[in-house]
Structure formats: structure tokens, C-alpha cells
XYZ file of C-alpha atoms in Angstrom:
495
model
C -42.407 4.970 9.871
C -43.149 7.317 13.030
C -41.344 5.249 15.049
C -38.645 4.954 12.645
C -38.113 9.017 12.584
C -38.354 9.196 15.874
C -35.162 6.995 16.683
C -34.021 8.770 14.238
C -34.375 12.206 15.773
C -33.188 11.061 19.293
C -29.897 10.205 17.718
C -29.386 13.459 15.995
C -29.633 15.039 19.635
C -26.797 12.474 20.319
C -24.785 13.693 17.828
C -24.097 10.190 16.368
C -22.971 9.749 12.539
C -21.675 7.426 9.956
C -18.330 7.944 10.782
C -18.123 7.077 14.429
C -20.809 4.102 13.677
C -17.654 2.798 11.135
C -15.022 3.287 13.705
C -17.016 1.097 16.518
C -18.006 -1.527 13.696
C -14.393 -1.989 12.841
C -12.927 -2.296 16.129
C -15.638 -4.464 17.614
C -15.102 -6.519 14.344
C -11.258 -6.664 16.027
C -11.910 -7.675 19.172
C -14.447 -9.926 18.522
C -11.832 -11.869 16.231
C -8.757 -11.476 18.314
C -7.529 -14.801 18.103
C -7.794 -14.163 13.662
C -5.621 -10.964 13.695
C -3.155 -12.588 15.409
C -3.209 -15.393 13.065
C 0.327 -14.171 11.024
C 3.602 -15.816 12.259
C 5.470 -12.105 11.043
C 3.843 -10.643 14.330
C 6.663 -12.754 16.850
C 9.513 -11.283 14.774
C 7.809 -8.034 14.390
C 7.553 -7.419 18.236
C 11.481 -9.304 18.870
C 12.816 -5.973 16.431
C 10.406 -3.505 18.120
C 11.902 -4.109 21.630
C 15.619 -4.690 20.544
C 15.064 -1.162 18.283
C 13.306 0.312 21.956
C 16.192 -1.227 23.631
C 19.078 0.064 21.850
C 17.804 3.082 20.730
C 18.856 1.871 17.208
C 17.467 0.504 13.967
C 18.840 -2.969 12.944
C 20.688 -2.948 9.390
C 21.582 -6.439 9.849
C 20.331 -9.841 10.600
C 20.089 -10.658 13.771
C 17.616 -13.205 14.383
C 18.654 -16.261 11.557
C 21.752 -18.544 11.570
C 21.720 -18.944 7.928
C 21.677 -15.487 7.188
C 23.527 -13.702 10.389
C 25.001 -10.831 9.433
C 23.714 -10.258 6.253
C 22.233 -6.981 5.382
C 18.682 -6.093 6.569
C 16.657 -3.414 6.238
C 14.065 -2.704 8.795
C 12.053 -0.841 6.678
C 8.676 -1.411 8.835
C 11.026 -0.017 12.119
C 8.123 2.472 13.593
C 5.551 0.370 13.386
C 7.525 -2.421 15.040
C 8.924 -0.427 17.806
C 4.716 0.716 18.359
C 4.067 -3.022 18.360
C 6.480 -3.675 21.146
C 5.277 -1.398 23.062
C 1.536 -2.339 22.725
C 2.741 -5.604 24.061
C 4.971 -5.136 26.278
C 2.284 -2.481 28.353
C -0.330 -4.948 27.903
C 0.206 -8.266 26.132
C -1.660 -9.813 23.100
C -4.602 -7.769 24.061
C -2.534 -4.808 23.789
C -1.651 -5.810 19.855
C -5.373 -6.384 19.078
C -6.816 -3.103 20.684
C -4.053 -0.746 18.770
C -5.073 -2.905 15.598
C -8.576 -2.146 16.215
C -8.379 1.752 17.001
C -6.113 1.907 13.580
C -9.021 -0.112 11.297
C -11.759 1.732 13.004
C -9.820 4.998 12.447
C -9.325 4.247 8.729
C -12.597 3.076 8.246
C -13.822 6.366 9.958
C -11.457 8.506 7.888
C -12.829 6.798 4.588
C -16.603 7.129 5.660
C -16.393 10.603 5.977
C -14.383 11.161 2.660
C -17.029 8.953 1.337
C -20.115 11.113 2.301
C -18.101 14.092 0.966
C -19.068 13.546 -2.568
C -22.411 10.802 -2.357
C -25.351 10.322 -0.971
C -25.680 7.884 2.363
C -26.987 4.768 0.738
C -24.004 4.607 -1.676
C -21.721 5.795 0.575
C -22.737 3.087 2.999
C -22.039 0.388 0.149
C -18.736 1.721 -0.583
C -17.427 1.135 2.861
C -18.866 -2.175 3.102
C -17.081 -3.303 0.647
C -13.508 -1.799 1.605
C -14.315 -3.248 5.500
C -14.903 -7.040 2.998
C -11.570 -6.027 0.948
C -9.944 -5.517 4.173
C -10.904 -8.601 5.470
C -8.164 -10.836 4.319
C -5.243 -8.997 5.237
C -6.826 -7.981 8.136
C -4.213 -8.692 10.998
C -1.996 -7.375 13.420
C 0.875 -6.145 11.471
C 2.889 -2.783 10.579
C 0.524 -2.154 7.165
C -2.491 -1.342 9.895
C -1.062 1.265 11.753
C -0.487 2.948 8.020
C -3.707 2.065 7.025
C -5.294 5.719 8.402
C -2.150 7.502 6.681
C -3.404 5.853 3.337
C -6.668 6.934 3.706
C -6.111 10.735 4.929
C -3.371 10.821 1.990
C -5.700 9.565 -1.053
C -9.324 11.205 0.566
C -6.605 14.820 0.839
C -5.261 14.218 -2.935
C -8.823 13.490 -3.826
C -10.327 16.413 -2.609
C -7.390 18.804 -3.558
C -8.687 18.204 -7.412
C -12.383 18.194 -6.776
C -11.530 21.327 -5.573
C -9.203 22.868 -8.361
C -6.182 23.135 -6.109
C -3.006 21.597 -4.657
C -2.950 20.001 -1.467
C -0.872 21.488 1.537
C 2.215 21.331 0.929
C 1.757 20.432 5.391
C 0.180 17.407 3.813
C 3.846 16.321 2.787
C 4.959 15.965 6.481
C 2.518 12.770 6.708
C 5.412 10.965 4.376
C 8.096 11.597 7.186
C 5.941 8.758 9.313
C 4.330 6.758 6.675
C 8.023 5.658 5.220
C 9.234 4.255 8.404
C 5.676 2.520 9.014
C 5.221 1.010 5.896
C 6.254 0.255 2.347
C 2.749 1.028 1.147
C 3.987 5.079 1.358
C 5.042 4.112 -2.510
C 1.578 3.898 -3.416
C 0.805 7.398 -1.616
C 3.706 8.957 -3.900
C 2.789 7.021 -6.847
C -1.114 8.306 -6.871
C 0.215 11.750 -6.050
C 1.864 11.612 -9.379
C -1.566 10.758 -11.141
C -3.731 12.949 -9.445
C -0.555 16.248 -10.314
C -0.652 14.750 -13.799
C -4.325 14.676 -13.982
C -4.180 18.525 -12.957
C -1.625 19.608 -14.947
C -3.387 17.616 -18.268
C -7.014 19.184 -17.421
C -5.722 22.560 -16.600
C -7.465 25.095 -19.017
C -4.850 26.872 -20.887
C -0.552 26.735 -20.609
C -0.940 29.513 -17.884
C -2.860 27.646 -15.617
C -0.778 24.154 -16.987
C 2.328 26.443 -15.721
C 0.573 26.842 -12.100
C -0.982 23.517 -11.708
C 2.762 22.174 -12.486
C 4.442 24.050 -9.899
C 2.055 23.786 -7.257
C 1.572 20.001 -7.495
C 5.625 19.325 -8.099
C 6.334 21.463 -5.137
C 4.095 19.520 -3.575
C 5.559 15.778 -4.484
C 9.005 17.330 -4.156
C 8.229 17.885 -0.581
C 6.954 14.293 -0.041
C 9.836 12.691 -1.536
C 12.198 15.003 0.944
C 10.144 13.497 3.407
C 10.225 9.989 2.763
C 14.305 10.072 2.851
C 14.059 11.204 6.453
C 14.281 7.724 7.817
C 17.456 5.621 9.286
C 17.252 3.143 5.997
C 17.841 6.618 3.604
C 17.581 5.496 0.171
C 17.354 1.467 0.815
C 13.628 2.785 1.801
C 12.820 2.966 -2.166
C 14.858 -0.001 -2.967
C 13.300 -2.634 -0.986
C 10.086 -2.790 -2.316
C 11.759 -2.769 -5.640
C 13.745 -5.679 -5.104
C 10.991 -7.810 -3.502
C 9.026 -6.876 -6.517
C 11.660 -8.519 -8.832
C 11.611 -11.903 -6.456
C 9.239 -13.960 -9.000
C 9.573 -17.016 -7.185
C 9.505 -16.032 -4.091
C 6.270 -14.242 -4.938
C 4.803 -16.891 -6.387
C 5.156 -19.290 -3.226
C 4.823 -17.299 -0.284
C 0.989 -17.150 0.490
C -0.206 -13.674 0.642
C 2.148 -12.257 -2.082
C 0.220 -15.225 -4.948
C -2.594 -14.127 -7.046
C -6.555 -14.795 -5.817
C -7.431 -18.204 -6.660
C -10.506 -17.612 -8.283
C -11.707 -21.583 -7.823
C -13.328 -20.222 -4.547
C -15.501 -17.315 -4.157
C -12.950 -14.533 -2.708
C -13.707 -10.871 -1.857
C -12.299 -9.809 -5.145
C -14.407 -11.156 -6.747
C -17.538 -10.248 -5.448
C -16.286 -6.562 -6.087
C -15.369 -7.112 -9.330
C -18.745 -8.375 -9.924
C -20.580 -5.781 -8.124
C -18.442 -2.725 -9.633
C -19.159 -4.157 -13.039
C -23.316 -4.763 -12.626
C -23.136 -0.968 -10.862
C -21.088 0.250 -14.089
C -23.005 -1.638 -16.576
C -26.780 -0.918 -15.359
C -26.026 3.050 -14.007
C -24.175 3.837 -17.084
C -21.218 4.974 -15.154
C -18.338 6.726 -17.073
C -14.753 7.969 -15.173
C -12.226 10.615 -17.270
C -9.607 8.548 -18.834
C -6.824 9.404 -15.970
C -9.091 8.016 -13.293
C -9.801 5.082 -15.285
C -6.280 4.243 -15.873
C -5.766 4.400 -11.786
C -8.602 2.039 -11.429
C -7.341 -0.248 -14.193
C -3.889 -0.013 -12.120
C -5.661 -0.958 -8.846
C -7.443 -3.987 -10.117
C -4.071 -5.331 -11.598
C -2.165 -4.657 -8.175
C -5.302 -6.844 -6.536
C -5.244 -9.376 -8.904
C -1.599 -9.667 -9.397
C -1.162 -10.097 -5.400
C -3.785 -11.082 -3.015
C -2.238 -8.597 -0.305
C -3.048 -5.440 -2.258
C -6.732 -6.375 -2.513
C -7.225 -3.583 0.815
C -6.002 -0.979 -1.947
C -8.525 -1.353 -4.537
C -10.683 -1.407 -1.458
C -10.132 1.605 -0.289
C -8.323 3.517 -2.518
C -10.938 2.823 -5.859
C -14.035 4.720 -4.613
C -11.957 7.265 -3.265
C -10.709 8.113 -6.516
C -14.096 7.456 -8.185
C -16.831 9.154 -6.028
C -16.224 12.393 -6.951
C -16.786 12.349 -10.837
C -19.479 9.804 -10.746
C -21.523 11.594 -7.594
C -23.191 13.280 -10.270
C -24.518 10.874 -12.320
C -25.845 9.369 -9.617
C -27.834 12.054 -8.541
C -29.124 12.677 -12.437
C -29.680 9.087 -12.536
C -31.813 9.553 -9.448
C -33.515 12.601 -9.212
C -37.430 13.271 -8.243
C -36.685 9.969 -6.218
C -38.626 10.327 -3.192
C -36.914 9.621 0.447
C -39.236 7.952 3.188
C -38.317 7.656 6.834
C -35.461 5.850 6.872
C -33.634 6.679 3.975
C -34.008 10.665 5.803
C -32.515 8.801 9.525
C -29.943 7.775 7.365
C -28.983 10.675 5.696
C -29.086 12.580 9.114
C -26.167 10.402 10.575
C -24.104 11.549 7.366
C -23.842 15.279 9.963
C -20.570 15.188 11.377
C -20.777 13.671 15.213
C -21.512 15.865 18.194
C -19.106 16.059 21.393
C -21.416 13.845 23.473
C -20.905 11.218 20.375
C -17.514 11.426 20.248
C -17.167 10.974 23.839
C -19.299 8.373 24.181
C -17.337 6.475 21.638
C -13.738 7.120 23.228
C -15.898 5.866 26.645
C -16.989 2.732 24.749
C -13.606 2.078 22.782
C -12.105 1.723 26.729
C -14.673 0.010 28.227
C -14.610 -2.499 24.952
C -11.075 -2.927 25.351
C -10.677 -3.665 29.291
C -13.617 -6.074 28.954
C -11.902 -7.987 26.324
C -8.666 -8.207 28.051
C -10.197 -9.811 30.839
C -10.193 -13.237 28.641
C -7.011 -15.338 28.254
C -5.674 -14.443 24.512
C -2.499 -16.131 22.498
C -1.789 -16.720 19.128
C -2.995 -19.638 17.147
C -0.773 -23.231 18.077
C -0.416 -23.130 13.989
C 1.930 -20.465 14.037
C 2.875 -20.895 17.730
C 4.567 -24.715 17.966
C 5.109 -24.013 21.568
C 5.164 -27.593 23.047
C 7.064 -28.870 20.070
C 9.529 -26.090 20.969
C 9.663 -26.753 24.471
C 10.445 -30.648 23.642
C 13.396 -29.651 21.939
C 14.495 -27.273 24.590
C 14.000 -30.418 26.991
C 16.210 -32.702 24.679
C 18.896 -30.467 24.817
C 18.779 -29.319 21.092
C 21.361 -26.497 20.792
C 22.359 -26.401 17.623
C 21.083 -25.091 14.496
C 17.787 -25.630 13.374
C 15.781 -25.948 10.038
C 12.228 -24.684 10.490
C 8.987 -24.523 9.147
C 8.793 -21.332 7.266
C 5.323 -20.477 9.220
C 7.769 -21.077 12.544
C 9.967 -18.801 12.385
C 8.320 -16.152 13.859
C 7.705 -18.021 17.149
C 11.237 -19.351 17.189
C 12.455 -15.487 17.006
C 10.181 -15.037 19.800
C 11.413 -17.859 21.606
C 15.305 -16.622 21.126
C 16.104 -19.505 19.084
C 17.766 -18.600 15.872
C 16.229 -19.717 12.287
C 16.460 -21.164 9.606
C 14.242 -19.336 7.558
C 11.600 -16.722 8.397
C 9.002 -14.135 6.766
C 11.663 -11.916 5.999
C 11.656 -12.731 2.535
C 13.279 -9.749 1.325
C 16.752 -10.416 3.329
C 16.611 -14.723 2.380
C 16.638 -13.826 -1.280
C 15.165 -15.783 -4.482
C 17.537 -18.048 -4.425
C 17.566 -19.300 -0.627
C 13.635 -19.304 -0.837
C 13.820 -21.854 -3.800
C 16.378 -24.401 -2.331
C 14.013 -23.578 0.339
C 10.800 -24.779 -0.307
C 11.955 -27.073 -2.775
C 14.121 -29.083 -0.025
C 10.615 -28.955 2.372
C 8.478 -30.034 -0.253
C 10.661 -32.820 -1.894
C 11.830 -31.541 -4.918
C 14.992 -32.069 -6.543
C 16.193 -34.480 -3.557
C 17.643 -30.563 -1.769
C 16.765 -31.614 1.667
C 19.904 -33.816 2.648
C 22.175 -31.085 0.845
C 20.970 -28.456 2.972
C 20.899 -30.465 6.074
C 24.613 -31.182 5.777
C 25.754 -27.520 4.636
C 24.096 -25.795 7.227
C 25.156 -28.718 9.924
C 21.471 -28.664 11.301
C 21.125 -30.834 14.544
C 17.071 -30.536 14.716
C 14.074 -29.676 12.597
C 10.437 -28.504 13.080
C 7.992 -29.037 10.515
C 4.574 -29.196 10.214
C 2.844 -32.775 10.630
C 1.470 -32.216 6.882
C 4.928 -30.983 5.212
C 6.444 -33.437 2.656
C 9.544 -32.652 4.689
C 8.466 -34.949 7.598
C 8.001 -37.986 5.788
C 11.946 -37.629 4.092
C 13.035 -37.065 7.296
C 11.173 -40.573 8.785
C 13.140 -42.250 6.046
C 16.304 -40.830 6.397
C 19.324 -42.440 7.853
C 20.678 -40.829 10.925
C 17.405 -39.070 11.906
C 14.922 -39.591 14.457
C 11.431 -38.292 15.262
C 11.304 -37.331 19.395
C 8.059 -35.380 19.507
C 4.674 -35.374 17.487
C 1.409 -33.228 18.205
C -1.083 -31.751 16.226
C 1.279 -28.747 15.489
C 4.744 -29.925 14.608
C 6.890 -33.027 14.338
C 10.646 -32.247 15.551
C 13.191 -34.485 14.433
C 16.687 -34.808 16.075
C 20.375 -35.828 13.829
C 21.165 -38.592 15.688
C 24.899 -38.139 16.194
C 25.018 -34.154 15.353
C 28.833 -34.766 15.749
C 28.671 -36.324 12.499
C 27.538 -33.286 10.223
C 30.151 -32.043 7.874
């Protein structure tokens, strides 16, 4: 135990703390999976409309990356974050994706410690961002929604302490929206809980006097965060588009990280689903009805959609630690602290300068010594040689892809068939879609024809290779572990 409160002490003198210990968790956890967060096709496209949006000076309202679809509307609603991507890569390659993706988790999970120590003790603190780094973990990846990620976190931890306090937040809190809606749909969610957390104030508020205040504070307050969400190039398409993707059932229900958890295997939901409920169950925990309903809200986002499970993460003990703080400490008090539980609650002091420098010291040093090591993207998202057969071949003309290709092929200037832009494709396309790739309803050779494809590039597993084998007029020219290509024999002959 001596020995214990001595290491202790020393790093008081440092200055270190909870929060900084969180940042350099989460962006070691980064680096030391590179090759994971750059496991989402989206990121090739994502970086293509970063540097053409750099390069122009411009934000795309148009397709201009698909055959099928050129010219059709787009909205580049994720346009900031994009245009940061490109230039993360463009100053210093892959690396340069994976380090910005790591300073923006460790900077959230930073953010949410210290919210997090604002209302409970250490030890429960230190559980609750556990388990939003394990909610995190699925979605973690290189991608617009983790440069928002901090943005969430200051926005709900602000709202969250505005009420524990009795007050409105700044209405200079607004401003945040002016970024966060050209980063990231997820700004919805920010206005959304803003709503709860005014109605909670207005509903609580003792007497119509203070009702009156609470009202006019907290709507000047959303009324200035709406104003700043329509400062963006997309203008009101920036609250449709989520709306509309919303209402594309089948396409929801298809593409991977918009389906709910499959509970057949033991996912991260589940575990804090199971967790919350023992905590609830055996500490008698009890939330006023508004933050209840939020909660209840959060859990059906999560299990509605497997991408929203880094909400309920983050966002749930945000909302909760403040009312049940103290019935924890009822539920604990005369408890006696030894040692270590006393080093731990001495890291909960905010860091020193020396820490703080030390960490921005490390965070470089980290990052160079990582990018000395060769880094790409997985070859399951990245069908380079497949691609590069094709390009020797002489295949010009239009292609029908792999939906997990598209990316690459965007990156590789070819245009697509289909890609992750779901929202500009439509319900409709995404159906003949995957129902032509996985052999339904005979779609294939209909789509083949009307599109006058001259090669394809599927996946060795998809049921889309095997009608292809059979099919008259087709060939297969290249085969690896990756992705089959196939090649119309006599393209002349399409319709």
C-alpha cells in the first residue's frame, strides 16, 4: 500500500489525470489498429470529394463519381469533414487519416472523462468511459462522424451541466452548430436533446414565472442553433437528408451498419444492456421521468441501427450521472477508501502544464513512429490487382461493381456502378441492386443490358459471380482472393 501511494504522489507532482490518461488510451488504441479504422470502403470516396471540394473551392450538389447516377442530385452533407480528410492525406498519407482519427477519439474520450468526474466518483466514472470507448468500438473508423465525435460530447456534457446547474447554456454554445452541420448529420441529435433537456427545464421550473424564464432562455437558445445549422452550402437539404435516408426501409435493412445488432453473437450492446440493468436493479437506481424517456430513446436508436450504438455510449451516462451521483454516494457512504482507490481519485484533479505537455510530446512522437511502417487499406475493400487487370485488358466502359468497391474505384477514377452513397442511389436502385448481385428475381441480365456494362467486379463469394460463369457472352479474365472481374465478350453487342 506504501508503495502504492507513493506512485501515486509522484504523479500528482506530474500533474497527470483521468482525462489525459483517456485521450492517450484512445489514440494509442488508433494507431495500434490502423489497418481496422481504415477498414470502411466510404473512406476512398470520402477523400476523392475532399480534394475536388479543396480543388474547386466548391461543394458538389451533384454526382460526380457514378455512371448510373451522373448528374443526379447530391448532397454533400459530410463536406467539412471530407475536405479535413483530404487534407490529412494528402500532407501525409494513410497515416495522416489514422493520426487525425486518433487525436478526435482521444479528444472525445477526454472531453467525456472529465464531464464524467463532474458529477461521480472515480471508480464509476472510470466504468462509464469504458464502456462508451467498447460502444465506440464498432463504428470506430476513419470517417466524417469522428471528427464530430468531440462536438457531440462538448454539446451534451454543456446541455448537461446547464440543468444541473439551473440555467441555460451560452447562447456562444450555439456557434458549435455552424461546424457540426457541415461535419456531420449526427448535429440532429445535438438539436434534438437540446429540445429535451429546454423541455425538461421549462416542465421542472417552480412556478409560471420561472416556466416564463426557463422558456425564453432555453428557446433563445435552440433558436440560435437552428440559425446556425442553416449556415452551410446544402441550406435546408441539411435537415432533409437524414430524413429521407430514414424513410429508405430497404435500404436500411441491407446495408451493414444501418441493420439492427444481431443478438445471436455477443455484441457490445449487449453487454451494456446487461450491465446497466444488474447496476439499476441491485443499486436501486431511479432517473426523473424526462431523463428516462431520453434513455428509453437512446436504447431504441442502438437497437434499431447498429451505427448509433456510440450514442447510447456516450450520450446515456452523460444524461444520467448527474441525478443518480447521489444515490450513489447515499448508497455508499462510511465506505472506507484505501491506497489506491485515494491514487485514483487524485488523477480525477484536472492535469498540470508539464502533463499536458508531455502528452502533446507523446501524441507526436506516437504518431511519427507509427508512420514509419508501410500502411494501406484492407485488399477487401481495396481490389487493387483485380482493378489493375481490368485496366490492363483495356476495360473502358461501364462497370457494375461490388457495392464494398466502389469506394476504391472512386479512388481509382473509374466511375461506378453503385457506391456507399446510399442516400443519392435511392430505395429503389438499392433493391434491383442487391437483388440482381444476390440472384433474386433473375435482375442481373436486365441490368447488365440497360446500363450496357462491358465489365464487372465482384467479390469471389457474391452469388453474382457464379450467374455470371453461366452466362452466355461473359467471361471470367482475372481471379484472386479479392475479386473476380468478368469481361462482356463482344461489348459491341449490348443494347
Amino acid at each position: 500500500m506504501a508503495e502504492t501511494a507513493i506512485i501515486g504522489a509522484s504523479r500528482s507532482r506530474l500533474g497527470m489525470s483521468w482525462p489525459i490518461l483517456a485521450f492517450l488510451a484512445a489514440y494509442g488504441t488508433t494507431l495500434g489498429t490502423a489497418k481496422t479504422m481504415l477498414g470502411d470502403p466510404d473512406i476512398f470516396w470520402h477523400i476523392v470529394t475532399g480534394r475536388w471540394i479543396i480543388a474547386h473551392h466548391a461543394v458538389p450538389h451533384t454526382d460526380l463519381f457514378s455512371h448510373t447516377m451522373a448528374g443526379a442530385p447530391w448532397v454533400a452533407h459530410e463536406w467539412l469533414g471530407e475536405a479535413i480528410l483530404a487534407a490529412f492525406f494528402d500532407a501525409a498519407g494513410w497515416w495522416g487519416i489514422v493520426i487525425l482519427t486518433g487525436i478526435c477519439a482521444g479528444t472525445a474520450m477526454a472531453l467525456f472523462t472529465r464531464a464524467m468526474l463532474r458529477y461521480l466518483e472515480p471508480r464509476h466514472a472510470l466504468i462509464a468511459i469504458l464502456s462508451a470507448g467498447v460502444m465506440m468500438a464498432p463504428h470506430w473508423l476513419a470517417r466524417p462522424h469522428m471528427i464530430a465525435l468531440p462536438l457531440l460530447v462538448a454539446w451534451i456534457a454543456a446541455l448537461a451541466a446547464a440543468r444541473a446547474e439551473s440555467r441555460a447554456p451560452p447562447l456562444a454554445l450555439a456557434a458549435v452548430m455552424v461546424v457540426w452541420a457541415n461535419l456531420h448529420g449526427t448535429f440532429l441529435v445535438g438539436l434534438g436533446f437540446a429540445a429535451f433537456f429546454a423541455a425538461e427545464a421549462i416542465i421542472l421550473a417552480s412556478g409560471s414565472s420561472e416556466r416564463r424564464i426557463a422558456a425564453m432562455r432555453w428557446g433563445s437558445f435552440i433558436i440560435a442553433a437552428l440559425l446556425g445549422t442553416l449556415v452551410t452550402p446544402n441550406g435546408i437539404e441539411t435537415y432533409l437528408l437524414p430524413l429521407r435516408l430514414l424513410d429508405m426501409t430497404y435500404a436500411l435493412s441491407v446495408l451493414v451498419e444501418w441493420r439492427s445488432v444481431n443478438f445471436a453473437q455477443l455484441q457490445p450492446l449487449e453487454i451494456w444492456l446487461l450491465a446497466a440493468l444488474v447496476g439499476a436493479l441491485t443499486l436501486g437506481i431511479k432517473l426523473p421521468p424526462i431523463r428516462a424517456l431520453m434513455l428509453a430513446l437512446l436504447i431504441h436508436l442502438a437497437l434499431r441501427h447498429g451505427r448509433n450504438g456510440e450514442l447510447l455510449g456516450f450520450i446515456a451516462p452523460l444524461l444520467v450521472a448527474g441525478p443518480i451521483a447521489p444515490q450513489l454516494r447515499r448508497a455508499e457512504a462510511g465506505r472506507n477508501r484505501d491506497a489506491f482507490e485515494r491514487w485514483i481519485e487524485a488523477l480525477a484533479r484536472p492535469a498540470g502544464a508539464l502533463a499536458v505537455a508531455g502528452t502533446v510530446f507523446a501524441v507526436a512522437v506516437m504518431g511519427l513512429a507509427a508512420a514509419t511502417s508501410a500502411l494501406r487499406p484492407n485488399d477487401q475493400i481495396a481490389p487493387a490487382a483485380a482493378v489493375a487487370a481490368a485496366i490492363d485488358h483495356g476495360m473502358t466502359g461501364p462497370v457494375f461493381n461490388d457495392y464494398s468497391f466502389g469506394g476504391y474505384l472512386i479512388f481509382a477514377g473509374i466511375p461506378t456502378f453503385i457506391d456507399g452513397r446510399a442516400d443519392m442511389y435511392g430505395d429503389a436502385f438499392i433493391k434491383r441492386e442487391y437483388e440482381a448481385t444476390h440472384d433474386l428475381g433473375g435482375e442481373l441480365p436486365s441490368l447488365l443490358d440497360q446500363y450496357r456494362i462491358a465489365w464487372t467486379i465482384f467479390r469471389p463469394s457474391s452469388q453474382a459471380v457464379a450467374v455470371l460463369d453461366r452466362m452466355p457472352g461473359w467471361r471470367r479474365v482475372f481471379t484472386d482472393g479479392v475479386a473476380v472481374v468478368h469481361e462482356r465478350q463482344d461489348a459491341a453487342r449490348a443494347p
